Amino acid sequence: AAESPAGKLVELAAGPAEAFAALRHEAVSALVLRDLDASESDAAVHASFLVERRRLPGFEQAVQREAARRPGLRLACTGPWPPYD
């Protein structure tokens, strides 16, 4: 039996959700933003993590581990960035 479209969506969402959860354990706080300008076929989600400076090396290693575990996702660490509001 073929998998339903809803089942495919759940399967596709599981990888990013699991990666986010793993990275969230290394951070003080996190924020997820969906790219509203992206088409459905090019959906993108961006996450920002607040990481204590002393924990940054561990966070960077966690990003590398998650990227290796999930080659279908594009995971990158682009910080540290200065905090702002």
PDB file of C-alpha atoms in Angstrom:
ATOM      1  CA  ALA A   1       0.000   0.000   0.000  1.00  0.00           C
ATOM      2  CA  ALA A   2       1.278   3.447  -0.907  1.00  0.00           C
ATOM      3  CA  GLU A   3       1.884   5.887   1.899  1.00  0.00           C
ATOM      4  CA  SER A   4      -0.614   8.743   2.122  1.00  0.00           C
ATOM      5  CA  PRO A   5       0.460  12.340   1.379  1.00  0.00           C
ATOM      6  CA  ALA A   6      -0.166  13.212   5.039  1.00  0.00           C
ATOM      7  CA  GLY A   7       2.109  10.351   6.108  1.00  0.00           C
ATOM      8  CA  LYS A   8       4.840  11.626   3.776  1.00  0.00           C
ATOM      9  CA  LEU A   9       4.554  15.104   5.327  1.00  0.00           C
ATOM     10  CA  VAL A  10       4.873  13.676   8.828  1.00  0.00           C
ATOM     11  CA  GLU A  11       7.949  11.700   7.712  1.00  0.00           C
ATOM     12  CA  LEU A  12       9.514  14.792   6.108  1.00  0.00           C
ATOM     13  CA  ALA A  13       8.878  16.929   9.196  1.00  0.00           C
ATOM     14  CA  ALA A  14      10.353  14.356  11.570  1.00  0.00           C
ATOM     15  CA  GLY A  15      13.978  14.908  10.490  1.00  0.00           C
ATOM     16  CA  PRO A  16      14.060  18.670  11.044  1.00  0.00           C
ATOM     17  CA  ALA A  17      12.074  18.344  14.280  1.00  0.00           C
ATOM     18  CA  GLU A  18      14.497  15.745  15.642  1.00  0.00           C
ATOM     19  CA  ALA A  19      17.520  17.821  14.600  1.00  0.00           C
ATOM     20  CA  PHE A  20      16.016  20.917  16.245  1.00  0.00           C
ATOM     21  CA  ALA A  21      15.351  18.985  19.466  1.00  0.00           C
ATOM     22  CA  ALA A  22      18.930  17.691  19.570  1.00  0.00           C
ATOM     23  CA  LEU A  23      20.366  21.175  19.033  1.00  0.00           C
ATOM     24  CA  ARG A  24      17.944  22.745  21.501  1.00  0.00           C
ATOM     25  CA  HIS A  25      19.527  20.644  24.274  1.00  0.00           C
ATOM     26  CA  GLU A  26      22.808  22.476  23.675  1.00  0.00           C
ATOM     27  CA  ALA A  27      21.260  25.981  23.824  1.00  0.00           C
ATOM     28  CA  VAL A  28      19.772  28.293  26.421  1.00  0.00           C
ATOM     29  CA  SER A  29      16.927  29.264  24.094  1.00  0.00           C
ATOM     30  CA  ALA A  30      15.816  28.784  20.493  1.00  0.00           C
ATOM     31  CA  LEU A  31      13.530  30.411  17.957  1.00  0.00           C
ATOM     32  CA  VAL A  32      12.188  28.905  14.726  1.00  0.00           C
ATOM     33  CA  LEU A  33      11.138  31.034  11.739  1.00  0.00           C
ATOM     34  CA  ARG A  34       9.575  29.682   8.539  1.00  0.00           C
ATOM     35  CA  ASP A  35      10.581  31.418   5.302  1.00  0.00           C
ATOM     36  CA  LEU A  36       7.197  32.781   4.228  1.00  0.00           C
ATOM     37  CA  ASP A  37       8.580  33.838   0.830  1.00  0.00           C
ATOM     38  CA  ALA A  38       9.610  30.288  -0.099  1.00  0.00           C
ATOM     39  CA  SER A  39       7.443  28.209  -2.412  1.00  0.00           C
ATOM     40  CA  GLU A  40       5.913  24.976  -1.125  1.00  0.00           C
ATOM     41  CA  SER A  41       8.541  22.976  -3.029  1.00  0.00           C
ATOM     42  CA  ASP A  42      11.346  25.078  -1.555  1.00  0.00           C
ATOM     43  CA  ALA A  43      10.096  25.393   2.020  1.00  0.00           C
ATOM     44  CA  ALA A  44      12.718  26.587   4.451  1.00  0.00           C
ATOM     45  CA  VAL A  45      12.807  26.852   8.198  1.00  0.00           C
ATOM     46  CA  HIS A  46      15.426  28.888  10.002  1.00  0.00           C
ATOM     47  CA  ALA A  47      16.285  28.425  13.654  1.00  0.00           C
ATOM     48  CA  SER A  48      18.282  30.685  15.916  1.00  0.00           C
ATOM     49  CA  PHE A  49      19.845  29.381  19.101  1.00  0.00           C
ATOM     50  CA  LEU A  50      21.094  31.332  22.092  1.00  0.00           C
ATOM     51  CA  VAL A  51      24.222  29.506  23.232  1.00  0.00           C
ATOM     52  CA  GLU A  52      26.467  30.388  26.142  1.00  0.00           C
ATOM     53  CA  ARG A  53      29.922  31.288  24.860  1.00  0.00           C
ATOM     54  CA  ARG A  54      31.552  28.519  26.917  1.00  0.00           C
ATOM     55  CA  ARG A  55      29.183  25.959  25.329  1.00  0.00           C
ATOM     56  CA  LEU A  56      29.704  27.099  21.732  1.00  0.00           C
ATOM     57  CA  PRO A  57      32.224  24.357  20.800  1.00  0.00           C
ATOM     58  CA  GLY A  58      29.769  21.661  21.952  1.00  0.00           C
ATOM     59  CA  PHE A  59      26.955  23.302  19.999  1.00  0.00           C
ATOM     60  CA  GLU A  60      29.081  23.451  16.847  1.00  0.00           C
ATOM     61  CA  GLN A  61      29.898  19.739  17.259  1.00  0.00           C
ATOM     62  CA  ALA A  62      26.185  18.970  17.687  1.00  0.00           C
ATOM     63  CA  VAL A  63      25.418  20.825  14.425  1.00  0.00           C
ATOM     64  CA  GLN A  64      28.075  18.754  12.644  1.00  0.00           C
ATOM     65  CA  ARG A  65      26.681  15.495  14.098  1.00  0.00           C
ATOM     66  CA  GLU A  66      23.119  16.347  13.082  1.00  0.00           C
ATOM     67  CA  ALA A  67      24.244  17.378   9.582  1.00  0.00           C
ATOM     68  CA  ALA A  68      26.045  14.031   9.182  1.00  0.00           C
ATOM     69  CA  ARG A  69      22.994  12.105  10.464  1.00  0.00           C
ATOM     70  CA  ARG A  70      20.610  13.957   8.137  1.00  0.00           C
ATOM     71  CA  PRO A  71      22.264  14.551   4.751  1.00  0.00           C
ATOM     72  CA  GLY A  72      18.916  15.647   3.275  1.00  0.00           C
ATOM     73  CA  LEU A  73      18.898  18.716   5.543  1.00  0.00           C
ATOM     74  CA  ARG A  74      21.107  21.743   5.155  1.00  0.00           C
ATOM     75  CA  LEU A  75      22.374  22.550   8.644  1.00  0.00           C
ATOM     76  CA  ALA A  76      24.925  25.290   9.229  1.00  0.00           C
ATOM     77  CA  CYS A  77      26.255  27.200  12.195  1.00  0.00           C
ATOM     78  CA  THR A  78      26.817  30.836  11.156  1.00  0.00           C
ATOM     79  CA  GLY A  79      27.526  32.494  14.500  1.00  0.00           C
ATOM     80  CA  PRO A  80      28.254  33.587  16.965  1.00  0.00           C
ATOM     81  CA  TRP A  81      26.232  36.720  16.336  1.00  0.00           C
ATOM     82  CA  PRO A  82      25.885  39.572  18.803  1.00  0.00           C
ATOM     83  CA  PRO A  83      22.555  39.523  20.655  1.00  0.00           C
ATOM     84  CA  TYR A  84      20.005  42.167  19.752  1.00  0.00           C
ATOM     85  CA  ASP A  85      16.313  42.854  20.229  1.00  0.00           C
TER      86      ASP A  85
END
